[in-house]
Short mmCIF file of C-alpha atoms in Angstrom, two decimals:
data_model
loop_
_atom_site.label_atom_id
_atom_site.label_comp_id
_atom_site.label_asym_id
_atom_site.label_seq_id
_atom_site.Cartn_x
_atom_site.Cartn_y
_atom_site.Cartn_z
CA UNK K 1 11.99 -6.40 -11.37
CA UNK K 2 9.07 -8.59 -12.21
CA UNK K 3 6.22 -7.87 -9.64
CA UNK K 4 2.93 -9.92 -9.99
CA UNK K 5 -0.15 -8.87 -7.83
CA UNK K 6 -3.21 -10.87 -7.40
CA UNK K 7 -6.76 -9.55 -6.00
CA UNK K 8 -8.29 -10.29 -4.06
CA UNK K 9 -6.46 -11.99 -1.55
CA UNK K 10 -9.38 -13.10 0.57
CA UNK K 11 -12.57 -14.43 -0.82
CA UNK K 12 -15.25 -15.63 1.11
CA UNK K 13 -18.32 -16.57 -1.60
CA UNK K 14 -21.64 -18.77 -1.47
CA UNK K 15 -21.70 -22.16 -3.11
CA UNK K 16 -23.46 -21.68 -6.42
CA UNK K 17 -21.90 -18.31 -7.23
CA UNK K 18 -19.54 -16.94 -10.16
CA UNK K 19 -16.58 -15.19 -9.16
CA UNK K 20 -13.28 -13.95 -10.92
CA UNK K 21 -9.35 -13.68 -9.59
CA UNK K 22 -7.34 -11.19 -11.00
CA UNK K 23 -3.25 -11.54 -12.12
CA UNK K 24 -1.32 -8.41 -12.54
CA UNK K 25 2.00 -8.64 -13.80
CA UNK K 26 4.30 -5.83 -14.14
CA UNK K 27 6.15 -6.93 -17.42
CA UNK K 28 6.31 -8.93 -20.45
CA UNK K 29 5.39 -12.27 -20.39
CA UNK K 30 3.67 -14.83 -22.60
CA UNK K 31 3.98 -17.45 -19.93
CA UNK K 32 1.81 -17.80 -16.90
CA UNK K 33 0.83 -20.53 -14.35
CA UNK K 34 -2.00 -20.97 -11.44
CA UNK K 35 -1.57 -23.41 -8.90
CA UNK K 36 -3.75 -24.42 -6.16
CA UNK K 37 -2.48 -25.44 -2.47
CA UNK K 38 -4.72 -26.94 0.10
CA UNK K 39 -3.98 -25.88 3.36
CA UNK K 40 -0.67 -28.00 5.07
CA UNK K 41 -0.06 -29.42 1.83
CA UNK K 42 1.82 -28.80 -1.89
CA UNK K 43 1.14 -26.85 -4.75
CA UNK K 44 -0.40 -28.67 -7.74
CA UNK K 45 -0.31 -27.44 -11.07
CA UNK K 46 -3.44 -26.17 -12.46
CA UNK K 47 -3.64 -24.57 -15.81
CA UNK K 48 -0.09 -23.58 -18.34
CA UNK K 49 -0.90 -20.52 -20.24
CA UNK K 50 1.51 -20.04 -23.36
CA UNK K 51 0.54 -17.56 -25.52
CA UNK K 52 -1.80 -14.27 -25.85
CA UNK K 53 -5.75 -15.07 -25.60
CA UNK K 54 -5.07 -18.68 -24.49
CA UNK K 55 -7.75 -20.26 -22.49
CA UNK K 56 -7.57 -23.53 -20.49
CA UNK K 57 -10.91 -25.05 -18.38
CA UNK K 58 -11.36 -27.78 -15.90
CA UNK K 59 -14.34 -28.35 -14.49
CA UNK K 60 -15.30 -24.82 -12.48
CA UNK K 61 -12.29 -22.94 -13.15
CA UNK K 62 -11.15 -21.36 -16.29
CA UNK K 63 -8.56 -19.43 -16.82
CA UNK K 64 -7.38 -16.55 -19.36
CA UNK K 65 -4.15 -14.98 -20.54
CA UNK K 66 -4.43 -11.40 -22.10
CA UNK K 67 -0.41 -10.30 -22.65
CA UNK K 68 -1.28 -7.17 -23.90
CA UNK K 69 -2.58 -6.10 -21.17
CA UNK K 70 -0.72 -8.06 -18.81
CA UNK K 71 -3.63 -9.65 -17.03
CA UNK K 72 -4.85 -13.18 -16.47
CA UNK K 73 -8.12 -13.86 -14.81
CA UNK K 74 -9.60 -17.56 -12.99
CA UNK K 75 -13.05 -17.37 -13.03
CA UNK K 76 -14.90 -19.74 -10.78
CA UNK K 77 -18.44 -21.06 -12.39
CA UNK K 78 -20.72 -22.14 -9.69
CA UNK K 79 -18.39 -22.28 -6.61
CA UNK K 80 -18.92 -25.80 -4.48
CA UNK K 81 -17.09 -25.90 -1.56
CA UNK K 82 -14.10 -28.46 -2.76
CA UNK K 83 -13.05 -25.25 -4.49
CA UNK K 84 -11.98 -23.87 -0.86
CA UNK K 85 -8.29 -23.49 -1.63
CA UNK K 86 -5.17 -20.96 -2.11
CA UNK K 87 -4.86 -19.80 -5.46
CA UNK K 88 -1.70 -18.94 -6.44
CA UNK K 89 -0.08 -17.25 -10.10
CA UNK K 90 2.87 -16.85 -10.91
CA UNK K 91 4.65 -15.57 -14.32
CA UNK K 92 7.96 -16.39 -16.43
CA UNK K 93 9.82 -13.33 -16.92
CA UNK K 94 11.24 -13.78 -20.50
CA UNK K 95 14.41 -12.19 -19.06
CA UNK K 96 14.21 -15.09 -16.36
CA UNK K 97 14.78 -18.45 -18.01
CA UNK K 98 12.44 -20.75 -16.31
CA UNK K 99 12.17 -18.57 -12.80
CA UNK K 100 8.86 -18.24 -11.52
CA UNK K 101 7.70 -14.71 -9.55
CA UNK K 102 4.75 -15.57 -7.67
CA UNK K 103 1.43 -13.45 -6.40
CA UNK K 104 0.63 -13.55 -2.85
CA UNK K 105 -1.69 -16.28 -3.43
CA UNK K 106 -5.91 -15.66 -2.98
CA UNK K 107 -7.15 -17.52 0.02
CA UNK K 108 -10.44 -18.96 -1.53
CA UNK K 109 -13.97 -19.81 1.26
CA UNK K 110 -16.89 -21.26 -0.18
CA UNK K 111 -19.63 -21.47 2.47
CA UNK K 112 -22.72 -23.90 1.80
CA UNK O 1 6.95 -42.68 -10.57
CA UNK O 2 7.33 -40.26 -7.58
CA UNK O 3 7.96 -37.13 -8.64
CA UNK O 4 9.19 -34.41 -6.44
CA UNK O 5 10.37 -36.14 -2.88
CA UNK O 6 11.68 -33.87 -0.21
CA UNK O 7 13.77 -34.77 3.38
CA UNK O 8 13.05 -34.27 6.21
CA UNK O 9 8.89 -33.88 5.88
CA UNK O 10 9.41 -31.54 9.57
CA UNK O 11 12.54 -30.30 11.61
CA UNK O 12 13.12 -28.33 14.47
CA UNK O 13 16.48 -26.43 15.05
CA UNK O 14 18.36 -24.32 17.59
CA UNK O 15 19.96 -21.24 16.41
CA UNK O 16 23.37 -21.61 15.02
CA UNK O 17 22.50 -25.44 14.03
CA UNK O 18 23.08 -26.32 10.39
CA UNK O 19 21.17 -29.18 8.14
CA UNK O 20 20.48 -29.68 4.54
CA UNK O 21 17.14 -30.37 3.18
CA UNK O 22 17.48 -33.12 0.47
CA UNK O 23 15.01 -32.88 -2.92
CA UNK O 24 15.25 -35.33 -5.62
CA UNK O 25 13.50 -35.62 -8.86
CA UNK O 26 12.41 -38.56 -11.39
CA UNK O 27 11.12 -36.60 -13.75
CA UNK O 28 14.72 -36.42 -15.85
CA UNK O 29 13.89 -32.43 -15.69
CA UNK O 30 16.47 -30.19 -16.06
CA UNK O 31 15.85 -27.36 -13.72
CA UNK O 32 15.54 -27.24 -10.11
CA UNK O 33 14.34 -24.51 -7.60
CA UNK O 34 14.41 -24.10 -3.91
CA UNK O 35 11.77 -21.77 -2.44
CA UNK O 36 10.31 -20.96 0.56
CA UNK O 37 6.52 -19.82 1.82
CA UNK O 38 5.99 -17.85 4.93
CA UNK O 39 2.33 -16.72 5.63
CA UNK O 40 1.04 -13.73 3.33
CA UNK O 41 4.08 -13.93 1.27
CA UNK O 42 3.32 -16.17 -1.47
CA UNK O 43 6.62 -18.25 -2.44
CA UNK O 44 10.03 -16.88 -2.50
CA UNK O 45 12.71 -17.86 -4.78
CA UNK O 46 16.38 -19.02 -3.10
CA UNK O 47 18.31 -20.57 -5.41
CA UNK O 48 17.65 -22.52 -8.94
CA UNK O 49 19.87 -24.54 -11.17
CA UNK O 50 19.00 -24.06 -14.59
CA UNK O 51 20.71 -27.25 -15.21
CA UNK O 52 22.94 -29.80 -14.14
CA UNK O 53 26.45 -28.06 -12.80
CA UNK O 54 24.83 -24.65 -12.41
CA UNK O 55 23.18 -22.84 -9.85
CA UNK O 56 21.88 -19.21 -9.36
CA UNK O 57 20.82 -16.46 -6.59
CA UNK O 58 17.03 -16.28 -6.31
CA UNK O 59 15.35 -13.31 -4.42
CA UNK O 60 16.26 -14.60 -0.96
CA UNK O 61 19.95 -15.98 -0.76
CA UNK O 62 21.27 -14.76 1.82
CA UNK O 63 21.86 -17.30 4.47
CA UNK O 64 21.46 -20.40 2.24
CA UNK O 65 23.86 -22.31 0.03
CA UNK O 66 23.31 -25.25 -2.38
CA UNK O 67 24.37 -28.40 -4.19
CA UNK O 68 23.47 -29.23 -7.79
CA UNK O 69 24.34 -33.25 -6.79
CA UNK O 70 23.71 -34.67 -10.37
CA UNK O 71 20.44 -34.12 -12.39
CA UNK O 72 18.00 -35.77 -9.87
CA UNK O 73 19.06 -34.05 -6.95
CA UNK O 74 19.06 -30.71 -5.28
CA UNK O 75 19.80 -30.04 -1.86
CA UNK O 76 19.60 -27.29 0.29
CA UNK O 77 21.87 -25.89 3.11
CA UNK O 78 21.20 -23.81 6.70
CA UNK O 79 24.69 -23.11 7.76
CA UNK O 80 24.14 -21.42 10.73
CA UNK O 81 20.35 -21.40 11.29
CA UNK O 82 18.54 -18.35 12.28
CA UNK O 83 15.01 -17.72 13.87
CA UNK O 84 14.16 -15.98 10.54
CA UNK O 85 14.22 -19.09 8.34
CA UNK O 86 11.59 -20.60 10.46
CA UNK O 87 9.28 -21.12 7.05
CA UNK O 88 8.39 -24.02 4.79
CA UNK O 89 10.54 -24.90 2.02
CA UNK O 90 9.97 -26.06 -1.51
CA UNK O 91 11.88 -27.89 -4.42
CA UNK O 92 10.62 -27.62 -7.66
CA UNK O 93 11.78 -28.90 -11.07
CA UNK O 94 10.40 -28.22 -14.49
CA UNK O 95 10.79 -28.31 -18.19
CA UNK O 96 10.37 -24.85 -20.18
CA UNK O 97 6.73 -23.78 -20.74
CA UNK O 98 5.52 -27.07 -18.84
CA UNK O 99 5.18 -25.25 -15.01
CA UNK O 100 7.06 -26.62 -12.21
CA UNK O 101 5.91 -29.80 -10.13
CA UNK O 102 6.44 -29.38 -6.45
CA UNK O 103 7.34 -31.33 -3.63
CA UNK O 104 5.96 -31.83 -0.43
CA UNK O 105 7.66 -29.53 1.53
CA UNK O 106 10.16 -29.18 4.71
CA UNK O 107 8.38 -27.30 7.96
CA UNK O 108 11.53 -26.03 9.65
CA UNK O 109 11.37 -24.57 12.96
CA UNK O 110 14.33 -22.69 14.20
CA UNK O 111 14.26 -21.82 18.14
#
């Protein structure tokens, strides 16, 4: 069973700041998503990651895929506080067609 | 172009009531995924058609059934609602390695 764990799950950071979310998934994948969801409302696609080492940035946020080690990080680059969010990945089992498995989303604060 | 549209946007229920939630897609994607988000959970998968005529068990079945209508819709059944489905439900579609695009969402409250 594909299990996918994110840390942290609460982040509470300064505008300005650097930070980094971590993915764990549990087996092997080459496919992994992050989505955003503001609070009340939908999840919106953020970044596709496809294969080993791909990177994708927008704006603040970029994200990483590392297969091998089953890991992808978002790092935040000087955090404003439209970043405030709940940051959610979630993986394609190869064994899963198209299914998703989700983290537990991190609930993202930036404070002025 | 809309997307992902969902129906109803809110509904409340009494136990043992049934409803279907309605998705439908323009997107001419071929898979389709109901889900549902309860606080500190993330999202959990209920059912998914792969394509048109098919449908699949997620991680959280039990309790729900649903209707592969043609390739732009995807519906959702409570047959017998319980207090534990009070949640918010999801429909998804997607095209391999694209990600899924999401719909609004259903807040169901079942008293």
């Amino acid at each position: 069973e594909l299990k996918v764990e994110q840390n942290p799950l609460f982040l509470s950071m300064q505008e300005g700041k650097n930070y980094t979310i971590y993915c764990n998934y549990s087996t092997t994948s080459d496919r992994l998503y992050w989505y955003r969801q503001d609070p009340g409302k939908s999840l919106e696609s953020l970044f596709v990651l496809l294969s080993n080492g791909a990177v994708k940035q927008e704006g603040r946020l970029m994200a990483s895929l590392d297969t091998k080690a089953r890991l992808s990080t978002l790092h935040i680059t000087a955090a404003v506080h439209d970043l405030s969010a709940t940051y959610f990945c979630a993986v394609d089992g190869k064994t899963s067609g198209s299914r998703l498995t989700f983290g537990e989303g991190t609930q993202l604060t930036v404070n002025p | 172009n809309a997307g992902v549209t969902q129906t109803p946007k809110f509904q409340v229920l009494k136990t043992g009531q049934s409803m279907t939630l309605q998705c439908a897609q323009d997107m001419n994607h071929n898979s389709m995924y109901w889900y549902r988000q309860d606080p500190g959970m993330g999202l959990r998968l209920i059912y998914y058609s792969a394509s048109e005529g098919t449908t699949d068990k997620g991680e959280v079945p039990n309790g729900y059934n649903v209707s592969r209508l043609n390739k732009r819709e995807f519906s959702l059944r409570l047959e017998s609602a319980a207090p534990s489905q009070t949640s918010v439900y999801f429909c998804a579609s997607s095209e391999p390695g694209q990600g899924q695009y999401f719909g609004p969402g259903t807040r169901l409250t079942v008293l």
